[in-house]
Every structure is written in structure tokens, then in C-alpha cells.
mmCIF file of C-alpha atoms and ligand atoms in Angstrom:
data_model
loop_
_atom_site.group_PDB
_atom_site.id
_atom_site.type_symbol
_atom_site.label_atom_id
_atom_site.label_comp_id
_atom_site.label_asym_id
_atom_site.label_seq_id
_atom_site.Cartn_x
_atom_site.Cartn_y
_atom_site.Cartn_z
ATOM 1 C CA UNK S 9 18.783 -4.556 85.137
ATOM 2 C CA UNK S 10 15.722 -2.380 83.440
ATOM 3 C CA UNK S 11 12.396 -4.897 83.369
ATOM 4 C CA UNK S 12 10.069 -4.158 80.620
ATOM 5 C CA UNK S 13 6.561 -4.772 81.921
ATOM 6 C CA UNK S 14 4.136 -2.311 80.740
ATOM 7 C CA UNK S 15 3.708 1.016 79.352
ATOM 8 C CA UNK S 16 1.684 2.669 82.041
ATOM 9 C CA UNK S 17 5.079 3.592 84.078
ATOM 10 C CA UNK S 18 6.897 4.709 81.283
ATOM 11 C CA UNK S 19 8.037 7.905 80.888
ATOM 12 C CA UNK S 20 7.824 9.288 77.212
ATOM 13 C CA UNK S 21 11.529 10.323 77.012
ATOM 14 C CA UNK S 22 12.474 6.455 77.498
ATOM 15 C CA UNK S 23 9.982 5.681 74.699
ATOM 16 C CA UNK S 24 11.208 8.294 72.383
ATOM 17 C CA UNK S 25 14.683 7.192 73.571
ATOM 18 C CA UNK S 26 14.057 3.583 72.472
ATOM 19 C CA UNK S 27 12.518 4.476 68.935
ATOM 20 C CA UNK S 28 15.241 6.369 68.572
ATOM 21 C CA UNK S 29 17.803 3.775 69.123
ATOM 22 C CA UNK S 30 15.207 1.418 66.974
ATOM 23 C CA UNK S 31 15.574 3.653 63.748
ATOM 24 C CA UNK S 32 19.702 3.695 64.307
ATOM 25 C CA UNK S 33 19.145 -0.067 64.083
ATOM 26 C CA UNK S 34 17.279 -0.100 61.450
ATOM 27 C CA UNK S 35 19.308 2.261 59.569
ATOM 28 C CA UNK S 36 22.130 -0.250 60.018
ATOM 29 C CA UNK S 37 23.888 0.638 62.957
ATOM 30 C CA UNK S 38 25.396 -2.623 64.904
ATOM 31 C CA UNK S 39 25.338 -3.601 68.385
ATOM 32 C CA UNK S 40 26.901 -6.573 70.101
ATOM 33 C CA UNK S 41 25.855 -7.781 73.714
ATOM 34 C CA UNK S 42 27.220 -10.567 75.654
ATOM 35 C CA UNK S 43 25.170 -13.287 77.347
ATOM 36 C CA UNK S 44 22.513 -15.674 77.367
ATOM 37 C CA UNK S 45 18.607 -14.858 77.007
ATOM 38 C CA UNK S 46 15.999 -16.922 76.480
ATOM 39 C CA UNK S 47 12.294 -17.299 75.368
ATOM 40 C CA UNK S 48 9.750 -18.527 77.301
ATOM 41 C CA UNK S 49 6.209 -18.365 75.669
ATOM 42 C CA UNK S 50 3.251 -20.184 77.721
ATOM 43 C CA UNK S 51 1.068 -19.096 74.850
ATOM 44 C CA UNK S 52 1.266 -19.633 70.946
ATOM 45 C CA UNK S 53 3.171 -16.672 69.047
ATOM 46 C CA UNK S 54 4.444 -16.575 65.893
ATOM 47 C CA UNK S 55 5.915 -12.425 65.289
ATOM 48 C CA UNK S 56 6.366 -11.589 68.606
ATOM 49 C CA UNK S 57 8.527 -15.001 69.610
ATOM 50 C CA UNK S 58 10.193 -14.827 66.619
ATOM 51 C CA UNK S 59 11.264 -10.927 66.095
ATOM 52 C CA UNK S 60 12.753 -11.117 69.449
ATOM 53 C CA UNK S 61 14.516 -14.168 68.241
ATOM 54 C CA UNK S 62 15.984 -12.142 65.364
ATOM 55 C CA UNK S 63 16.963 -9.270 67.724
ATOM 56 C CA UNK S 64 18.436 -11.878 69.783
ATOM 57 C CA UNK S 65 20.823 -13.254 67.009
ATOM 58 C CA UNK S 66 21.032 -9.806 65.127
ATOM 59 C CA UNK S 67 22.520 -8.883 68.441
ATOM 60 C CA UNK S 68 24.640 -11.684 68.851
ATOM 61 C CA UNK S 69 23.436 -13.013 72.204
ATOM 62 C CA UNK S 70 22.886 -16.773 72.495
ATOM 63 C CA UNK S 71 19.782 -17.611 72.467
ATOM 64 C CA UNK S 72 18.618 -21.004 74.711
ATOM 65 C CA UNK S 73 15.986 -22.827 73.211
ATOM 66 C CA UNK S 74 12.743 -23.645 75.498
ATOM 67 C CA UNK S 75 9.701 -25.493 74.730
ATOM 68 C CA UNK S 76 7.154 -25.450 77.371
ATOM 69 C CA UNK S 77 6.536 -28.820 75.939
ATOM 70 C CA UNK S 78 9.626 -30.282 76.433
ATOM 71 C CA UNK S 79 10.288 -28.487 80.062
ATOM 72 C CA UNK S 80 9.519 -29.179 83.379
ATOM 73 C CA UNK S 81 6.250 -26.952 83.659
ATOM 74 C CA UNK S 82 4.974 -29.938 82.429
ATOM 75 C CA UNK S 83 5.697 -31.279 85.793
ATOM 76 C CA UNK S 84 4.057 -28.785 87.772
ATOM 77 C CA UNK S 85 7.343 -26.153 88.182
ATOM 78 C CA UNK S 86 5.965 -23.100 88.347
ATOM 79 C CA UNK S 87 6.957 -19.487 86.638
ATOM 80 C CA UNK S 88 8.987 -18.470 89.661
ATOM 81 C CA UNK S 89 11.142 -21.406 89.420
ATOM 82 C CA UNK S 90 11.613 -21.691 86.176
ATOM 83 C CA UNK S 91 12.619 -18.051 85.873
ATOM 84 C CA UNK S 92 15.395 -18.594 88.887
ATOM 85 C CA UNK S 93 16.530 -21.691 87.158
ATOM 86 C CA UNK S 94 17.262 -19.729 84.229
ATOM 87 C CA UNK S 95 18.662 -17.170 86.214
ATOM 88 C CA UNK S 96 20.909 -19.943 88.069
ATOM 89 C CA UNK S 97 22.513 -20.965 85.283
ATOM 90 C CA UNK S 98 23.420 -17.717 83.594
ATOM 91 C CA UNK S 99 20.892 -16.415 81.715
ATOM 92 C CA UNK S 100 20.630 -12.725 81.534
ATOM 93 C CA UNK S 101 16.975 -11.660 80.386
ATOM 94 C CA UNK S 102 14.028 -13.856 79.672
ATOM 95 C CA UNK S 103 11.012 -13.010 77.632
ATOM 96 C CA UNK S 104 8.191 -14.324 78.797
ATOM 97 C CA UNK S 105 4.205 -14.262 77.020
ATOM 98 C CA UNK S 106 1.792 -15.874 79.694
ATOM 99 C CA UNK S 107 -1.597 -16.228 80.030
ATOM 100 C CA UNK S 108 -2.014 -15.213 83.355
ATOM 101 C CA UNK S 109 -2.332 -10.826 83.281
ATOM 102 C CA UNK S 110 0.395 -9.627 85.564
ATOM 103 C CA UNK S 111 2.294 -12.740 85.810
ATOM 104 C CA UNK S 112 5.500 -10.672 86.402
ATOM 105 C CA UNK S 113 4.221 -9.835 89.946
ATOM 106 C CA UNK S 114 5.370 -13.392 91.088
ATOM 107 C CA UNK S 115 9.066 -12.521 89.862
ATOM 108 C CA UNK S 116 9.615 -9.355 91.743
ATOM 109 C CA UNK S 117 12.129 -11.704 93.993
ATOM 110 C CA UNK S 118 14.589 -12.303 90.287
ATOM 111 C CA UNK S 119 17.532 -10.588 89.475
ATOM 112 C CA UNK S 120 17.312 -12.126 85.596
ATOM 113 C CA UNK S 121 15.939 -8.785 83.426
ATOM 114 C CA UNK S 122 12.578 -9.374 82.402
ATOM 115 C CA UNK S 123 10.717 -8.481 79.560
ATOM 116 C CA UNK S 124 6.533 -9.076 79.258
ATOM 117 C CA UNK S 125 5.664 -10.403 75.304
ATOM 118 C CA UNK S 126 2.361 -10.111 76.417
ATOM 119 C CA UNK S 127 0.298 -11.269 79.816
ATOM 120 C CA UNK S 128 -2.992 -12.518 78.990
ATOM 121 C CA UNK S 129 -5.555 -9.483 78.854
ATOM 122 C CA UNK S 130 -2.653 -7.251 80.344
ATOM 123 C CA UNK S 131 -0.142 -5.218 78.605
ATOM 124 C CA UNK S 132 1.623 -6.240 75.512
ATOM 125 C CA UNK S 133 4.166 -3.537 75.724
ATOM 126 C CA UNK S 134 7.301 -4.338 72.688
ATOM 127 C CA UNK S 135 4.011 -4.558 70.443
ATOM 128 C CA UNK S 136 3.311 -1.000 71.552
ATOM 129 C CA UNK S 137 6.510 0.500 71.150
ATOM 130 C CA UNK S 138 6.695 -1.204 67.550
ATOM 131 C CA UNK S 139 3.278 0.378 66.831
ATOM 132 C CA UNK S 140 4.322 4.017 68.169
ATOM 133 C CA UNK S 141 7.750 3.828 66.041
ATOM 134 C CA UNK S 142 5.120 2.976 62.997
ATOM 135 C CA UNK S 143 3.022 6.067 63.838
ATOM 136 C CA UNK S 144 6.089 8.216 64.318
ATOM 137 C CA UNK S 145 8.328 6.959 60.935
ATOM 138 C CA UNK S 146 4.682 7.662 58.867
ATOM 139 C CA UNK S 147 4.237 11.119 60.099
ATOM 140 C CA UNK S 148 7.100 12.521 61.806
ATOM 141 C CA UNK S 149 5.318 12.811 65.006
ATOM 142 C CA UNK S 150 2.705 11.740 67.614
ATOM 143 C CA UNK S 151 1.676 14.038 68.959
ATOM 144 C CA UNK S 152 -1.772 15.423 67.733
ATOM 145 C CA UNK S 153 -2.052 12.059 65.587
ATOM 146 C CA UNK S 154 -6.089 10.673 65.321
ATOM 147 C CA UNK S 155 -5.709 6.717 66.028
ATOM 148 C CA UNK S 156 -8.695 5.040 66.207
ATOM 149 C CA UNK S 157 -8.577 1.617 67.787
ATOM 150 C CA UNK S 158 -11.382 -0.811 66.401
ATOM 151 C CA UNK S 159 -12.570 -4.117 68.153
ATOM 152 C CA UNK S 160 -11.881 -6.324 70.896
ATOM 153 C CA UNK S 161 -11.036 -3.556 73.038
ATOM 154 C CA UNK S 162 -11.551 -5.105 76.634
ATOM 155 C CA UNK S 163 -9.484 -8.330 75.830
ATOM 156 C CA UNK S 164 -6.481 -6.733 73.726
ATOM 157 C CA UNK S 165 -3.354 -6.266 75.544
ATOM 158 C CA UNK S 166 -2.257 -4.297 71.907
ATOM 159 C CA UNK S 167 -5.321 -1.675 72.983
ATOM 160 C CA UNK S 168 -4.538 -1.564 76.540
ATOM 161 C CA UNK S 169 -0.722 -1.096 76.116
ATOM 162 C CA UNK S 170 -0.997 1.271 73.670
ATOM 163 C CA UNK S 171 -4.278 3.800 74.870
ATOM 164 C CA UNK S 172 -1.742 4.579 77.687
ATOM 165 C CA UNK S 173 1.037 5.045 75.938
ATOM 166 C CA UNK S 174 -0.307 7.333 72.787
ATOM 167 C CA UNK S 175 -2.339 9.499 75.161
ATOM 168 C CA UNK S 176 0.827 10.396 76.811
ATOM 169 C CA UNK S 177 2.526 11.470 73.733
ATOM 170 C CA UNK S 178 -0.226 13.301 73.040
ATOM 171 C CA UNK S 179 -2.376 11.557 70.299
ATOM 172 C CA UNK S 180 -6.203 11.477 69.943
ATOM 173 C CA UNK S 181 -7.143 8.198 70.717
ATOM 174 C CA UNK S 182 -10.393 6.919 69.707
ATOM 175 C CA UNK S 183 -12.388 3.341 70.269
ATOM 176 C CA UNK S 184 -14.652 1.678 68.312
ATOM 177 C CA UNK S 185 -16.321 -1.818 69.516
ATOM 178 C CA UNK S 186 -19.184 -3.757 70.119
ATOM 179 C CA UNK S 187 -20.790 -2.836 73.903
ATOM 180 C CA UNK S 188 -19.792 -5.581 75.093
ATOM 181 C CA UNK S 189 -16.250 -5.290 74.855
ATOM 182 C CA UNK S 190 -15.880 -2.213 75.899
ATOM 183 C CA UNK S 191 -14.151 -2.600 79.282
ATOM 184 C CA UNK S 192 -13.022 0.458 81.165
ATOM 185 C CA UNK S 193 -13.199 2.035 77.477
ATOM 186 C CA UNK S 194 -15.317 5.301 76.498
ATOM 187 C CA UNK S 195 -16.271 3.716 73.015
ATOM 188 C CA UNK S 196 -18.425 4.544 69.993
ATOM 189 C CA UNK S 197 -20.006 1.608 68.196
ATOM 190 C CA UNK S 198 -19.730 3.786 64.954
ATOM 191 C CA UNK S 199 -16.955 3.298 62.840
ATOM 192 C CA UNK S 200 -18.466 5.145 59.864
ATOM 193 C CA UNK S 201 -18.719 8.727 62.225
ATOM 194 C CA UNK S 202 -15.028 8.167 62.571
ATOM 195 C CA UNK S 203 -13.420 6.870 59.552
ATOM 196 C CA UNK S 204 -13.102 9.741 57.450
ATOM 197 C CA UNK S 205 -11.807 11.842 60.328
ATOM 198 C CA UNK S 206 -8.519 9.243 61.859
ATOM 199 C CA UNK S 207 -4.787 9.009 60.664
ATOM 200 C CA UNK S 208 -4.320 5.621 61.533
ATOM 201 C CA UNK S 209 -6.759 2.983 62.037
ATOM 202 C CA UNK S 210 -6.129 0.327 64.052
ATOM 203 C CA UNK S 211 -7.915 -2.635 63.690
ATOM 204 C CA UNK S 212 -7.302 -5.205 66.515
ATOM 205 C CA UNK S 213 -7.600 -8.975 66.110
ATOM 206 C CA UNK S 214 -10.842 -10.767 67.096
ATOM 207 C CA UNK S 215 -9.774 -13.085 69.960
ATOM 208 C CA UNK S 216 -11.557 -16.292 69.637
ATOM 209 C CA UNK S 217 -9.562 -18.324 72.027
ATOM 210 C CA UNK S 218 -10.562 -15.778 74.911
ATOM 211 C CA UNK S 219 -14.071 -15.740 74.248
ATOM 212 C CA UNK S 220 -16.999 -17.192 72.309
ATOM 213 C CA UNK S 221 -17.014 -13.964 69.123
ATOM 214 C CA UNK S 222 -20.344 -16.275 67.739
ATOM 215 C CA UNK S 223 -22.306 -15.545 70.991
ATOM 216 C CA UNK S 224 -22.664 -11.487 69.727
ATOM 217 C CA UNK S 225 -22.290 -12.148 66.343
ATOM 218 C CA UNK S 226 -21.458 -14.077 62.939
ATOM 219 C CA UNK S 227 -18.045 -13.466 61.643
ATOM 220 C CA UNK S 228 -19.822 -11.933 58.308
ATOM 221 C CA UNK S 229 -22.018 -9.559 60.872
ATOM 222 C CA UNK S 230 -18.688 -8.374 62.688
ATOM 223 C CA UNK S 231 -16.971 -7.547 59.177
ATOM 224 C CA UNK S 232 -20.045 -5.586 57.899
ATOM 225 C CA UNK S 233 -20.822 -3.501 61.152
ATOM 226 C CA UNK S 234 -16.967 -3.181 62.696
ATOM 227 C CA UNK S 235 -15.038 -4.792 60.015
ATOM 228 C CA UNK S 236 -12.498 -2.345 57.694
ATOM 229 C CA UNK S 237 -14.124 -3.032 54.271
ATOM 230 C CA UNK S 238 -13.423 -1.728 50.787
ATOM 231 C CA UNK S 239 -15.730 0.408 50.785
ATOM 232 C CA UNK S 240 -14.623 1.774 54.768
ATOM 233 C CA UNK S 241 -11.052 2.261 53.426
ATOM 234 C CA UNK S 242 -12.292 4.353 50.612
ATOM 235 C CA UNK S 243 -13.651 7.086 53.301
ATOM 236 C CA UNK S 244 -10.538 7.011 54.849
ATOM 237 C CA UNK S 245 -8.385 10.419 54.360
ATOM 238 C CA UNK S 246 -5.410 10.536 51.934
ATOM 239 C CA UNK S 247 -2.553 9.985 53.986
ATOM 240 C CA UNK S 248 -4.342 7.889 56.509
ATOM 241 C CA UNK S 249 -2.828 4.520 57.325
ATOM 242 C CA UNK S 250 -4.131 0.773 58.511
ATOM 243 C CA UNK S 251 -2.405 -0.903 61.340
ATOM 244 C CA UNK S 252 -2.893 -4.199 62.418
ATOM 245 C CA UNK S 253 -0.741 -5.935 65.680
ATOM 246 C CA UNK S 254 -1.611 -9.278 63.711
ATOM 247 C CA UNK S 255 -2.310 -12.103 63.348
ATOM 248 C CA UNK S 256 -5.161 -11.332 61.180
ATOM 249 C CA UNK S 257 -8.514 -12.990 60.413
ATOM 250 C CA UNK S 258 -8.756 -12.022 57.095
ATOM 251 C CA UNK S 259 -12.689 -10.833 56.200
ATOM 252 C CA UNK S 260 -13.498 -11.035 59.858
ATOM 253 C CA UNK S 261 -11.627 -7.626 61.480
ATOM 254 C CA UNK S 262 -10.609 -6.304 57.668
ATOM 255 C CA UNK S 263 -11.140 -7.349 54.479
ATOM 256 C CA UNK S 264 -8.514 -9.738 52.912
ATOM 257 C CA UNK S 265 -8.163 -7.090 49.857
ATOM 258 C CA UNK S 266 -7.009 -4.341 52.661
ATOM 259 C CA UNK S 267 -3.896 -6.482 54.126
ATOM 260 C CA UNK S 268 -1.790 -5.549 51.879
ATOM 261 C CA UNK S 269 -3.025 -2.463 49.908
ATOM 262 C CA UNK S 270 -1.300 0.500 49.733
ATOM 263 C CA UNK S 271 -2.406 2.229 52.946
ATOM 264 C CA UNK S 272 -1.180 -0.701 55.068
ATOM 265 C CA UNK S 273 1.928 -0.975 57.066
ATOM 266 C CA UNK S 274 1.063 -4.042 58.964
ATOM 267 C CA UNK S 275 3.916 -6.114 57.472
ATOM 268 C CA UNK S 276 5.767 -3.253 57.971
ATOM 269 C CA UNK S 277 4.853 -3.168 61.766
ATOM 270 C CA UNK S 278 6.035 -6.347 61.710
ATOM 271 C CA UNK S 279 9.480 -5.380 60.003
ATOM 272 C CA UNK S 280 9.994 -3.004 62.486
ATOM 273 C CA UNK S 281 8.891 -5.186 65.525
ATOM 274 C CA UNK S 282 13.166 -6.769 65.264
ATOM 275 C CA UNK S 283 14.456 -3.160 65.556
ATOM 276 C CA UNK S 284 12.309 -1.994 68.211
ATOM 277 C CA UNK S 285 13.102 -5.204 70.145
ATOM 278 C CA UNK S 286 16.662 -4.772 69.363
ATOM 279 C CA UNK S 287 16.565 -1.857 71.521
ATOM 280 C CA UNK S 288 14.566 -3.134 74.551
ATOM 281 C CA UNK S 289 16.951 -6.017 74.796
ATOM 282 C CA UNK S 290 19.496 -3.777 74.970
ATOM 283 C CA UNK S 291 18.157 -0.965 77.256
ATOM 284 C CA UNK S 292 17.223 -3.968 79.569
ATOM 285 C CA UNK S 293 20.495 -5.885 79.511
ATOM 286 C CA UNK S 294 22.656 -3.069 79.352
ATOM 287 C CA UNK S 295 20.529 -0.292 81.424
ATOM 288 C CA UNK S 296 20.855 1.990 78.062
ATOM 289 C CA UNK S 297 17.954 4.605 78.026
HETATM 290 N N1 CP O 4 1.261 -9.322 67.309
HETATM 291 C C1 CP O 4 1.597 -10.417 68.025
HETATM 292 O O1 CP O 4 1.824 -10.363 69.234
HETATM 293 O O2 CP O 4 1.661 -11.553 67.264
HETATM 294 P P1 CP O 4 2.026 -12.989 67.849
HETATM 295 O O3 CP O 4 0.899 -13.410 68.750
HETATM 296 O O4 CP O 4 2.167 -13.880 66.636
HETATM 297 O O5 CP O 4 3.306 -12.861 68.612
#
């Protein structure tokens, strides 16, 4: 069965081939697959564990609980044999967010289909294909499309998965951050040379449980020199849209006005997250592409 890993090694007719099958869903088209997934998140999620969760049901698979809590990680089992227990006793795709980037290297051996919710600093790819069917249901396209991606560039699986997959389909992609978190990135630390210019800007969470945000700067420094602010989003051209992979800190990365004004479809990203993992789950348990 199909694995969903990352979006470097995917082709852009199976991405416009899953949004596809994403706006049948969400135009109300049903779907029913047989069988047993489960997910199992090492690290905290709230949209991501529990979209799939809704695909899962909306779907009608059964869907095993699993707490890492309650399991036997807990007793030092590792990934690899948790995964082939699940596979043992009949499960047919697991989802798996883990801290560890490229954790799914360990489970080449599995036959179980596997989908990545996000490895560490990786690839965070479902999140990426729920962005791009954003992008395309705003404007009709990709291709050509200004996005410019704002903030913790070098430790956001959202940036990394999708500055692959948008250059492919032929956007402009732009990045805006701090020096410092730069990474592998060509990036401007001027948002105001950009703003009035993008179609969509993205603004990416700060992550302060992979590093220490206060070392660079205050939370009220980062809003004023990277931040979206009011007075940002009035720059920002007419049709132009905000995007955020969520969760938010609200007056840190954009101001808690912006969430939900008019130019935002993060809640709507989010809406769109079941559909677009509707179709993974059944591209990877059914091989449908
Ligand atoms: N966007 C996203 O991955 O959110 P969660 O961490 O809540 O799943």
C-alpha cells in the first residue's frame, strides 16, 4: 500500500489528483473503506490528530484508540515494534506524528500503510496538501501564486513540506525570518518589502517547545518586526489571503484581531484538513491516485 511520507517525491499529478478527490469529498461525495487504522501521536496535536480522526469515521473505518500513555512505549517498545504489532493484529494504516525527523526510515521493513502527521523538524506533508487545496479553492490555481512564508522557517515541518511542494506547482515562494532561523532558506528579514506584493501570507507558528524564542527576542519584539499586525494586513493587496497551519500564538506570529478577519482562511484550512485527509487515507489504503 501507498506510504505518505513527504512531499519532496511527489509528483504534482498525485497532488492535484488528491485535491481533486478532496473537493469531491467535500462537495459531498461518500466513500466507504474497510479496516482498521489507527493513531499514533508521540507528540501533542490537537487538528491534525483529530481531522484524521474525522476522516477516519467519515470514512467508516474503525478507528483503535492509542495513548502513548497508556501503551507499552512506556516500557521501552520501540516505533518498529509497535508499528508491527499493529500490523499483527490487523490494522491497515497507522498515522504516526513523532519527534524524531525521518522516523519512518526505521519502518521500511512494515507492510501496514503509513502515513507521517508530522516528524519533528521534517516534513509535515497532509498539512501541506490541506494548505495547497486552500491556495487552489481561493484562486483557481497555483501556479504563478506569490506565498510568502513568515517565521520559524528552519524548525517548521509546515515550511519545509510545503517550499517543495508549491515550487513544483509553480508558485513564487518567498521567506521571511529572523537570521537565525533561516536554515537552508534564501530569506529576507523584511516583511514590509514584501507584504504589499504576496497572495497569500503564511505566517508559521513560533515553536517554543523546540527552542528558547526569548533568547533572540521578546514575544512583543517578534510581533512588531515579523509579526502580521493591523496595520501589516492593511498593505496587503485586495484579494490577498492569511494562512496559518495553527495552532496560533495570538499577538506573537499575528495579531489576535487578524485570526479571524475577513482575509483569513485559517479555520477554513482547518475545515478542509478532514477532506484532504479523507483522500490520503484512501489513496494509501486503497492505492487510488
Ligand atoms: N497544524 C497542526 O499540525 O496542528 P496540530 O499540531 O494541532 O495537529
Amino acid at each position: 500500500m501507498p506510504n505518505l511520507l513527504t512531499m519532496n517525491n511527489l509528483e504534482n499529478d498525485k497532488i492535484m489528483n488528491l485535491l481533486k478527490r478532496a473537493e469531491q469529498f467535500e462537495k459531498g461525495e461518500k466513500a466507504s473503506l474497510d479496516g482498521a487504522v489507527v493513531n499514533l501521536f508521540f507528540e501533542p496535536s490537537t487538528r491534525t490528530k483529530m481531522s484524521f480522526e474525522m476522516a477516519e469515521h467519515r470514512l467508516g473505518l474503525s478507528v483503535l484508540p492509542f495513548e502513548t500513555a497508556f501503551s507499552s512505549i512506556l516500557k521501552g517498545e520501540t516505533l518498529y515494534d509497535t508499528v508491527k504489532t499493529m500490523e499483527a493484529i490487523g490494522v491497515k494504516a497507522v498515522i504516526i506524528r513523532h519527534e524524531e525527523e525521518e522516523y519512518y526510515q526505521q519502518l521500511a521493513g512494515c507492510k501496514v500503510a503509513v502515513i507521517n502527521g508530522g516528524d519533528g523538524s521534517g516534513q509535515h506533508p497532509t498539512q501541506s496538501l490541506l494548505d495547497l487545496y486552500t491556495i487552489h479553492q481561493e484562486f483557481g490555481r497555483i501556479d504563478g501564486i506569490h506565498v510568502t512564508i513568515v517565521g520559524d522557517i528552519a524548525h517548521s515541518r509546515v515550511a519545509k513540506s510545503n517550499a517543495a511542494a508549491l515550487k513544483q506547482l509553480g508558485a513564487k515562494v518567498s521567506f521571511v525570518c529572523p537570521e537565525e532561523w533561516s536554515g537552508d532558506y534564501d530569506t529576507t528579514d523584511d516583511l514590509d518589502a514584501l507584504i504589499g506584493e504576496t497572495d497569500v501570507v503564511m505566517m508559521l507558528r513560533v515553536q517554543h517547545e523546540r527552542h528558547a524564542v526569548s533568547a533572540l527576542f521578546s514575544k512583543e519584539r517578534y510581533h512588531i518586526e515579523f509579526g502580521l499586525t493591523e496595520a501589516r494586513e492593511r498593505k496587503m493587496k485586495k484579494d490577498a489571503i492569511i494562512m496559518h497551519p495553527a495552532p496560533i500564538n495570538r499577538g506573537v506570529e499575528i495579531a489576535d484581531s487578524l485570526v479571524e478577519c475577513q482575509r483569513s482562511r485559517i479555520f477554513k484550512q482547518m475545515e478542509n484538513g478532514v477532506f484532504v485527509r479523507m483522500a490520503v487515507l484512501e489513496y494509501a489504503m486503497k492505492g487510488r491516485e
